[in-house]
Coordinates of C-alpha atoms in Angstrom, one line a residue:
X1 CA 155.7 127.6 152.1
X2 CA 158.0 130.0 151.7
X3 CA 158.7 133.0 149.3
X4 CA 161.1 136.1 148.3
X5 CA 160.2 139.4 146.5
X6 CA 162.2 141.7 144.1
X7 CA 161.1 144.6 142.7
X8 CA 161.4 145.1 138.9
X9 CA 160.8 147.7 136.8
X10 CA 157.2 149.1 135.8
X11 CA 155.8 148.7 139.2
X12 CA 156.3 145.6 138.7
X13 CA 156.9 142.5 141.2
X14 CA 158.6 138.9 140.9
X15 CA 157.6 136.2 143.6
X16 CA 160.1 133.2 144.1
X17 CA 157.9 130.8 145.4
X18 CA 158.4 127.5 147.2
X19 CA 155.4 125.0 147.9
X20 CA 156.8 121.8 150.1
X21 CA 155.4 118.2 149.3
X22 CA 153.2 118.1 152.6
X23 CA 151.9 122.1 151.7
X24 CA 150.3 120.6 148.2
X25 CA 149.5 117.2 149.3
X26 CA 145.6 118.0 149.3
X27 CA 145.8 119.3 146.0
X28 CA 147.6 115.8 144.7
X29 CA 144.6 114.0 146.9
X30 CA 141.8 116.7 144.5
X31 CA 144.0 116.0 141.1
X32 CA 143.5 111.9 141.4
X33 CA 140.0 112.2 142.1
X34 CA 139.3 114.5 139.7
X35 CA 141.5 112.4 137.2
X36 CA 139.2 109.0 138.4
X37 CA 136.3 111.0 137.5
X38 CA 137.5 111.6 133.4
X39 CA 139.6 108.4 133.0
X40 CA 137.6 105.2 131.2
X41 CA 140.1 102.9 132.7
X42 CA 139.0 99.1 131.9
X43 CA 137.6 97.4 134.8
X44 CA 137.1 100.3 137.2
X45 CA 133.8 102.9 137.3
X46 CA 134.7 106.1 136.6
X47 CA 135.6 108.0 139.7
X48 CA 136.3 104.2 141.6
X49 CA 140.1 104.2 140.0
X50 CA 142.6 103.0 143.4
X51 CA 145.4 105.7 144.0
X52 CA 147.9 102.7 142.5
X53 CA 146.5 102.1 139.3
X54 CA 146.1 105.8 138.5
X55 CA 149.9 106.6 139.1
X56 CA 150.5 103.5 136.9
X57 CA 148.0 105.0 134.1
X58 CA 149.2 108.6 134.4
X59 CA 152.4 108.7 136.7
X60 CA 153.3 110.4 139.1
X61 CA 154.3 113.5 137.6
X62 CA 150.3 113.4 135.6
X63 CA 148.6 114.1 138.9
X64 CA 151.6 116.1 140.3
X65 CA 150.6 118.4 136.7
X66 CA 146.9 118.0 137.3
X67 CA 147.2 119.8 140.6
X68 CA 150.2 122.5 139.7
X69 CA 147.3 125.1 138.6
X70 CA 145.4 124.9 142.0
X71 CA 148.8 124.6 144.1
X72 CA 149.9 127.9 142.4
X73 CA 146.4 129.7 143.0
X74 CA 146.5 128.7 146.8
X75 CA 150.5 129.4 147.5
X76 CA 150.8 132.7 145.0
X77 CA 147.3 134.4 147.0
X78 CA 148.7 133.0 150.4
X79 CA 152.2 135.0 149.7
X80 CA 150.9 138.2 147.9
X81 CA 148.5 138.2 151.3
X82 CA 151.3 137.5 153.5
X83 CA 153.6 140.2 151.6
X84 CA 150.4 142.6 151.8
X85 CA 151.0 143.3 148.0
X86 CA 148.1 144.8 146.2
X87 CA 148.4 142.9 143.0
X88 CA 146.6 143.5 139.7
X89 CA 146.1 141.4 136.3
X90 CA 146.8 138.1 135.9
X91 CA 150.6 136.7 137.0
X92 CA 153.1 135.3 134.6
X93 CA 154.0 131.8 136.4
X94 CA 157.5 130.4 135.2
X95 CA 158.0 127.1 136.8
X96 CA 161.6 126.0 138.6
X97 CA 161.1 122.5 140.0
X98 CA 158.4 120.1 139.6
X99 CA 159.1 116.7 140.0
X100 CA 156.9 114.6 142.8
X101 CA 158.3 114.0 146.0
X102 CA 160.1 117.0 146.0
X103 CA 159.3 121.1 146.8
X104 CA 157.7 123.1 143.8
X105 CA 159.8 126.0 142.7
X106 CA 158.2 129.0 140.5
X107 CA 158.5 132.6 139.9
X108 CA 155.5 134.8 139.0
X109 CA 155.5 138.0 138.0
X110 CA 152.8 139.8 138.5
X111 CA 152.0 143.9 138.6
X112 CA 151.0 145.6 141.7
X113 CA 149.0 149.0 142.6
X114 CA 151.0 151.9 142.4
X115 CA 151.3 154.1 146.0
X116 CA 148.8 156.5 145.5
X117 CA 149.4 159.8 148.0
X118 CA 146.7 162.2 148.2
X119 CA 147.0 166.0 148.5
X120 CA 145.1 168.2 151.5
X121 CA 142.1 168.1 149.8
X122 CA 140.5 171.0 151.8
X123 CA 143.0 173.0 149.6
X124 CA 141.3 172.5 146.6
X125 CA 139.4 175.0 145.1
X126 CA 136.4 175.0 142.3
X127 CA 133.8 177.3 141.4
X128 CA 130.0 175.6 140.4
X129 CA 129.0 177.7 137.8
X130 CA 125.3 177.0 136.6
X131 CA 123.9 179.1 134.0
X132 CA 120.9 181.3 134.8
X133 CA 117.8 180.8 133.2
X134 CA 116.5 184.1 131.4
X135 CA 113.4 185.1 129.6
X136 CA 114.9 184.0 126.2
X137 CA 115.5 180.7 127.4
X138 CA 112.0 180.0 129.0
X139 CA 110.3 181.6 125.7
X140 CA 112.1 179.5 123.4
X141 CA 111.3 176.3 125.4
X142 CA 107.5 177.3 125.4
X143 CA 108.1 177.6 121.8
X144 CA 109.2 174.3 121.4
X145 CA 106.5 173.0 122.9
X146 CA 104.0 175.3 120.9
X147 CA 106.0 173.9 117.8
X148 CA 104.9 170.1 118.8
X149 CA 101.7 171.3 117.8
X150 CA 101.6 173.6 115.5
X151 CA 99.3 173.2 112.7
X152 CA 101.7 172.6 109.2
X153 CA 100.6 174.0 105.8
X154 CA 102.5 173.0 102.4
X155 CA 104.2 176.2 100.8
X156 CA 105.6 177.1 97.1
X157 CA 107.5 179.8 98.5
X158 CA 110.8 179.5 99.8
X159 CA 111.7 178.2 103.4
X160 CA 111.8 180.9 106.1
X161 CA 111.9 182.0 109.9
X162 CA 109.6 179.4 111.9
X163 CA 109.1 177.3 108.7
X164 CA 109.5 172.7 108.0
X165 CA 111.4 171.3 105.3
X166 CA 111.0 168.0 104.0
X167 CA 114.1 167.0 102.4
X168 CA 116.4 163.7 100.7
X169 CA 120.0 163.9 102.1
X170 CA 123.1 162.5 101.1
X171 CA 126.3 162.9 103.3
X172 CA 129.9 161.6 102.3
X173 CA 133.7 162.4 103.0
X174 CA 136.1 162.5 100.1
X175 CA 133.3 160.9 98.0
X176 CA 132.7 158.0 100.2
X177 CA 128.9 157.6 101.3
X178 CA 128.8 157.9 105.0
X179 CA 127.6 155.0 106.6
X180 CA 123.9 155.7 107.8
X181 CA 124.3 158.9 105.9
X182 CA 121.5 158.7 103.6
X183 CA 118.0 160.0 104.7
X184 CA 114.4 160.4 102.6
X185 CA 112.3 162.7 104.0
X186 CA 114.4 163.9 106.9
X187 CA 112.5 167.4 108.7
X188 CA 114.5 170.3 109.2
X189 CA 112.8 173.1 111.7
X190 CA 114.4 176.1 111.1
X191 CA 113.5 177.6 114.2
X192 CA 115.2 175.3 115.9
X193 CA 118.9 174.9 116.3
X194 CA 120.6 172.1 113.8
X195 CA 123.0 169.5 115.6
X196 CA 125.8 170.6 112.6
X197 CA 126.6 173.9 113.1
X198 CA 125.1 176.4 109.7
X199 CA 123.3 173.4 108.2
X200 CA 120.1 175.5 108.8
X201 CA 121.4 178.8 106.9
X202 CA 122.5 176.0 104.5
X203 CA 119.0 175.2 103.2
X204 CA 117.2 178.3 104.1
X205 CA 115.9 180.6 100.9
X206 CA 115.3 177.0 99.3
X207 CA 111.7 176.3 97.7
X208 CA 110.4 172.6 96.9
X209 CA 112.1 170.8 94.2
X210 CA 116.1 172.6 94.9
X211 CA 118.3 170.9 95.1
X212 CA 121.8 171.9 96.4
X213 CA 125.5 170.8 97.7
X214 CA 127.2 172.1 100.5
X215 CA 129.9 171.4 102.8
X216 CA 129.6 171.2 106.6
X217 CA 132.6 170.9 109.7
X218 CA 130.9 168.3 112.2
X219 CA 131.3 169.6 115.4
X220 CA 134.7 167.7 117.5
X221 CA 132.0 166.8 119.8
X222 CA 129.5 164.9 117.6
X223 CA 128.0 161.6 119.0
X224 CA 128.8 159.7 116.0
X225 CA 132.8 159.5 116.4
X226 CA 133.8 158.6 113.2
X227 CA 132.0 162.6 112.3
X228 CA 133.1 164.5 114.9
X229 CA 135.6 167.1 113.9
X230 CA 135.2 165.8 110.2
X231 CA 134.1 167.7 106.6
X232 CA 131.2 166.4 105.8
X233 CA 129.8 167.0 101.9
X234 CA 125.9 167.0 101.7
X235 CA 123.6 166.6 98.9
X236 CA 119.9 167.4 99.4
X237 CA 116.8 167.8 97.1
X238 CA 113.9 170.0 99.1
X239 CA 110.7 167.5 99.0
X240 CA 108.8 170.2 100.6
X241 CA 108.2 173.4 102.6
X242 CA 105.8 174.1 105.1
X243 CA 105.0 176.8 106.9
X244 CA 103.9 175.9 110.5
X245 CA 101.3 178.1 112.4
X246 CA 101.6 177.8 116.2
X247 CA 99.2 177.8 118.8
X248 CA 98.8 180.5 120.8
X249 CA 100.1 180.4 124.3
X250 CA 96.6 180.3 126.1
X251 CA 95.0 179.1 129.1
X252 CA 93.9 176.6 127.1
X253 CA 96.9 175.0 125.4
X254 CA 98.2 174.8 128.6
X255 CA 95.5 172.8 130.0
X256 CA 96.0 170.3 126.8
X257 CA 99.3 169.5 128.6
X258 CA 97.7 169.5 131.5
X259 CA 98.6 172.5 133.2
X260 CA 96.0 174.7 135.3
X261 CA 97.1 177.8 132.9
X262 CA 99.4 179.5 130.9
X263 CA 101.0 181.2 134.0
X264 CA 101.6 178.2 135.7
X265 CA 103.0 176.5 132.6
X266 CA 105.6 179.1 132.6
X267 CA 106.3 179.0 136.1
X268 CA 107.5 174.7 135.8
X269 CA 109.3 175.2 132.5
X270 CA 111.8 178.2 134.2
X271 CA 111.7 175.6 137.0
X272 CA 112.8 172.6 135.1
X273 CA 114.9 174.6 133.0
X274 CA 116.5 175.6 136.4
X275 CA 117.0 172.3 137.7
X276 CA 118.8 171.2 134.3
X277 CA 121.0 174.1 134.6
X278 CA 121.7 173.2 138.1
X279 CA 122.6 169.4 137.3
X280 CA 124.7 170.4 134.1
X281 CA 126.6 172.7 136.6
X282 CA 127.2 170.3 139.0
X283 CA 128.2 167.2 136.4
X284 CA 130.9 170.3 135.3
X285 CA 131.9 171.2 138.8
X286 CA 133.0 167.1 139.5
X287 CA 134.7 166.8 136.8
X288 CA 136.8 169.7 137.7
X289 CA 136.6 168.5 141.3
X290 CA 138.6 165.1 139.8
X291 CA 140.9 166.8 136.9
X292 CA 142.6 169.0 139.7
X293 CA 142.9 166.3 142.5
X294 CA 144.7 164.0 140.0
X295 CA 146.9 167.4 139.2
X296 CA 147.8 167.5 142.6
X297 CA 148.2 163.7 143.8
X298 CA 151.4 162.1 143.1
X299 CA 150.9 158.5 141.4
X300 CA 154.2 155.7 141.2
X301 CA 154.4 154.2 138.3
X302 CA 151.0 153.4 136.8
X303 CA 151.1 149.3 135.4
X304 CA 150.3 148.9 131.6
X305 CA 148.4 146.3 132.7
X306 CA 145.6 149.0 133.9
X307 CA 146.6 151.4 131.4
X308 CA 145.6 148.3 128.7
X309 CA 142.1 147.6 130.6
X310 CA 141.1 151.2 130.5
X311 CA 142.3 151.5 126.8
X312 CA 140.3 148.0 126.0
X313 CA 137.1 149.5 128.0
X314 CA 137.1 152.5 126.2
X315 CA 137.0 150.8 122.8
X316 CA 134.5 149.1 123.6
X317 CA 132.1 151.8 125.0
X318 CA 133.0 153.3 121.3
X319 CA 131.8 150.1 120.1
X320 CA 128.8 150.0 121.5
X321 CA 128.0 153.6 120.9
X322 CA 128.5 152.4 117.4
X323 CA 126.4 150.1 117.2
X324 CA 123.6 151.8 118.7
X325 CA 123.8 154.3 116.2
X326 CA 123.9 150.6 113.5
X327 CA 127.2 151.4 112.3
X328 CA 129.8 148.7 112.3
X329 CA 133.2 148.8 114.2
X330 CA 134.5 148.0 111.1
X331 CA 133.1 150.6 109.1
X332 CA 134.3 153.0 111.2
X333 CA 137.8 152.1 111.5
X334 CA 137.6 152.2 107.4
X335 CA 136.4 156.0 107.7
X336 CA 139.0 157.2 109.7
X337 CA 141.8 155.2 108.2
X338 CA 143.1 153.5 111.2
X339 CA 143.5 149.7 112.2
X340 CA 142.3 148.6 115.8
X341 CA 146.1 148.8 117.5
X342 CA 146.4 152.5 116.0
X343 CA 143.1 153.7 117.3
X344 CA 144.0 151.8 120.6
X345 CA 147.4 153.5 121.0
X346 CA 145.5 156.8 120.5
X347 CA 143.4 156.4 123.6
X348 CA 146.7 155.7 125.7
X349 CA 146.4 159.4 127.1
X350 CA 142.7 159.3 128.2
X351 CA 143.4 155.4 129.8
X352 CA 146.0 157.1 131.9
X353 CA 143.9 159.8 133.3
X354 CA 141.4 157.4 133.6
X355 CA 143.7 154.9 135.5
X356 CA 144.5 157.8 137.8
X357 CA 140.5 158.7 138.3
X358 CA 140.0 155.0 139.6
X359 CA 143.5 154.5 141.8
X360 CA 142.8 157.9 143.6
X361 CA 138.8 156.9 143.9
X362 CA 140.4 153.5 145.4
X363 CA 143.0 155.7 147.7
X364 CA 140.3 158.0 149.3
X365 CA 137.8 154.8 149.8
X366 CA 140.3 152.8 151.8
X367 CA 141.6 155.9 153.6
X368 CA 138.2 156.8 154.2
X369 CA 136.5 153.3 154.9
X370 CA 133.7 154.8 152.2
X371 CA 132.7 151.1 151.3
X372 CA 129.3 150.0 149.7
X373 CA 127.4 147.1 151.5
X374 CA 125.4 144.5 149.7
X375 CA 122.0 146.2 150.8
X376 CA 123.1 149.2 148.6
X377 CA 123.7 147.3 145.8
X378 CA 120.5 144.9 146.1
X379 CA 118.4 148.7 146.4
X380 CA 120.3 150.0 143.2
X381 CA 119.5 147.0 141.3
X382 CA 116.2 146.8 142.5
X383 CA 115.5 150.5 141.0
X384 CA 117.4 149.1 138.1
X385 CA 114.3 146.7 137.9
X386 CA 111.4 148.6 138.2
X387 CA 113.0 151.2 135.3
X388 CA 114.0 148.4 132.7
X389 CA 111.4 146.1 133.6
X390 CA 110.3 145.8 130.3
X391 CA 113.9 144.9 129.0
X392 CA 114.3 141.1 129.3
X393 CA 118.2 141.7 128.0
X394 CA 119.0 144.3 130.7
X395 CA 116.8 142.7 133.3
X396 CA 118.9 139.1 132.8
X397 CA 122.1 140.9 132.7
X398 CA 121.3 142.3 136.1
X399 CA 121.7 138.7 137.8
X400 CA 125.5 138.2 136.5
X401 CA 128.2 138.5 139.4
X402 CA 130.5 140.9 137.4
X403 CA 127.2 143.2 136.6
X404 CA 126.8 143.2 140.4
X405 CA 130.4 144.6 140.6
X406 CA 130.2 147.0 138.3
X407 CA 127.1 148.2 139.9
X408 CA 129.3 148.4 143.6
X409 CA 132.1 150.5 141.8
X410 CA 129.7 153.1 140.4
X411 CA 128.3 153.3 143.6
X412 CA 131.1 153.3 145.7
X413 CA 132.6 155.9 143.3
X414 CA 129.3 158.1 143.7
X415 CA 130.3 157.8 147.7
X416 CA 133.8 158.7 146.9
X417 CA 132.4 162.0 145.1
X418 CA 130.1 163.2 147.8
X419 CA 132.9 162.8 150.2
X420 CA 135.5 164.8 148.1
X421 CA 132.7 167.4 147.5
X422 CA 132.1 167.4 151.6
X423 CA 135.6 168.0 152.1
X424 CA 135.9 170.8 149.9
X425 CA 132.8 172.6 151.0
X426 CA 134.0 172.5 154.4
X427 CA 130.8 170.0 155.4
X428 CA 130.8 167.1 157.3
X429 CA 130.2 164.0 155.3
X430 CA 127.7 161.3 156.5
X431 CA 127.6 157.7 155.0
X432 CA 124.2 157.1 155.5
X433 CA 124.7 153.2 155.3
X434 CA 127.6 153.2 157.2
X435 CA 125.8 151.0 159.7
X436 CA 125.7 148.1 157.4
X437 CA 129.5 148.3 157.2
X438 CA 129.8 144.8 159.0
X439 CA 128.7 143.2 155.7
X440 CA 130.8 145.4 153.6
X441 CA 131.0 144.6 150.1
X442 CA 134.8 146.2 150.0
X443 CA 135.7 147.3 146.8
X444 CA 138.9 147.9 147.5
X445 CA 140.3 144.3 148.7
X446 CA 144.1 143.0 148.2
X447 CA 143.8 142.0 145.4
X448 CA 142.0 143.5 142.1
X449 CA 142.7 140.5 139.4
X450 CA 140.0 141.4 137.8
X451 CA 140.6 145.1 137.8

């Protein structure tokens, strides 16, 4: 076998390819037998058709076809190893010469892995900047949790401070209902703070039986994203107002949520509290971490191949947000007046960066020999287990192989982090299943056709 490379444009690559008669004569020998095995040939068993009669049923040229897709699979992965190209996607095969006897011919054309060069990493700088916990934010969590029990009492006055409304609500844009916009008897604490920014001063002063129209911005960053940054128009008719009469903050309330006292309830909400504050900080401080790596690494040519998958995964992360929320793909492509190829060309941006986030993960792992060994994964999914054991769905899903892959990225993208984080801080990074390395599950291999 033999084989040539050009480069073409788009980081792409063309393979001229040539596979001689003795190279694929296995593959001929696999094509007949597996052509015996589907032919109802009169007179012979299925799988028991002589080499003669089969080239007289199908010719020669029928098995030499039968065996072209495995006698492209083994040549193109034997000269994209030999070449040492990292290849991605799926190769466009044209064939030259196929006729038996004689050597194969083809071209593929196939995309490859841009060069990925890093920058000195210890030169990147980024503060962690968690938020301190004060008094305000430890009284109005104790609140909270006061509120979860407060005793409620039905009101004729109008709604105020601390007080509960009971309420019908109607939400549409430009006069078309929202999907899953309608809601009877939705409750709206007003000492709490409302997911749509002023809906709360919206209703306040109201008294049972109002009724009133408003119009609310949904904030850019809304879960629902066929809201976020959109004018919403509500309708709402008050069912009820209540006014709701808190606990005290005793001893005793404490012990109900079993607590030694109110001292010591205190002291573990400033402590959780802290802890969240910590972990929002550092979720902030990677991201930051990754945004000014990929600033400061120079990429080649990113394919459009990986450019495509990241666009494709990210549509369908939005549809399964979606549909968590019951609202159909459909639906929402109606309510923000795009088609599928519109919306898909709008995430072009984001699939970039996120092409970049993976290629330079992929560049520091290799560099780094930060792999993930199948005793990491089989401990991830084993915790997987245990927390969804009462999920059949997610529990069979576990088993499938590209699940199990999935699973190896995350985590070898979590090892990739720590590392990047070690760096930075000066520290010396320790795999701590480095050990296992000899039955590496590497992540980054030769070739990612199923990137």
């Amino acid at each position: 076998m033999s084989h040539t490379i050009k480069k073409l444009e788009n980081a792409e690559v063309e393979i001229s390819i040539v596979v001689t008669p003795e190279e694929y004569a296995k593959h001929l020998e696999a094509a007949a037998k597996r052509l015996s095995e589907r032919a109802a040939i009169k007179g012979f068993r299925k799988g028991k058709v002589p080499a003669d009669v089969l080239k007289k049923e199908f010719g020669e040229i029928g098995i030499l076809q039968e065996a072209l897709e495995t006698i492209v699979e083994e040549s193109f992965y034997r000269a994209t190893t030999e070449a040492k190209l990292n290849t991605v996607g799926m190769p466009k095969i044209s064939i030259n010469k196929l006729a038996p006897g004689n050597n194969i011919e083809y071209k593929a054309t196939v995309a490859t892995l841009p060069a990925v060069t890093l920058p000195d990493i210890s030169t990147i700088k980024v503060e962690r900047k968690a938020k301190a916990v004060d008094e305000k934010d430890v009284t109005d969590t104790l609140d909270a949790l006061r509120g979860m029990r407060a005793n409620e009492v039905e009101k004729e006055s109008t709604a105020a401070e601390k007080d509960k409304l009971v309420i019908d609500m109607d939400m549409s844009i430009d006069n078309v209902p929202v999907e899953g916009g309608q809601a009877k008897d939705y409750q709206v604490y007003l000492s709490e703070p409302h997911y749509i920014p002023g809906f709360n001063e919206q209703v306040a002063g109201l008294k049972k039986g109002d009724e009133k129209s408003f119009t609310l911005d949904f904030p850019s960053t809304h879960y629902q994203k066929h809201l976020a940054g959109k004018k919403v128009d509500f309708k709402i008719k008050v069912k009820g107002v209540f006014d709701r009469q808190l606990p005290e903050l005793s001893d005793e309330f404490a012990q109900k949520l079993g607590q030694e006292n109110a001292a010591k309830l205190k002291e573990i909400v400033r402590s959780n509290l802290e802890t969240e504050a910590k972990e929002k900080a550092d979720r902030q401080y990677e991201i930051e971490l990754l945004e000014k790596l990929i600033e400061k690494t120079t990429f080649e040519t990113i394919p459009a191949v990986l450019i495509d998958a990241e666009r494709q995964r990210m549509f369908f992360e939005l549809k399964s947000d979606l549909e968590k929320n019951h609202i159909a793909i459909e639906d929402y492509l109606r309510d923000i007046k795009k088609n599928e190829e519109e919306m898909l060309k709008g995430f072009t941006k984001q699939a970039e960066k996120r092409a970049q986030a993976a290629l330079l993960s992929r560049q520091i792992a290799s560099e780094n020999h930060l792999h993930v060994c199948a005793e990491e994964v089989d401990a991830e999914i084993q915790m997987m287990k245990v927390y969804y054991k009462n999920d059949k769905d997610y529990l069979a899903n576990l088993d499938r192989p590209e699940v199990r892959d999935s699973i190896a990225s995350v985590l070898q993208n979590r090892k990739v982090m720590n590392w990047i984080k070690a760096k930075v801080e000066g520290k010396e990074y320790t795999d701590p299943h480095a050990h296992n390395h000899d039955h590496a599950h590497d992540h980054s291999d030769n070739h990612d056709h199923n990137h």
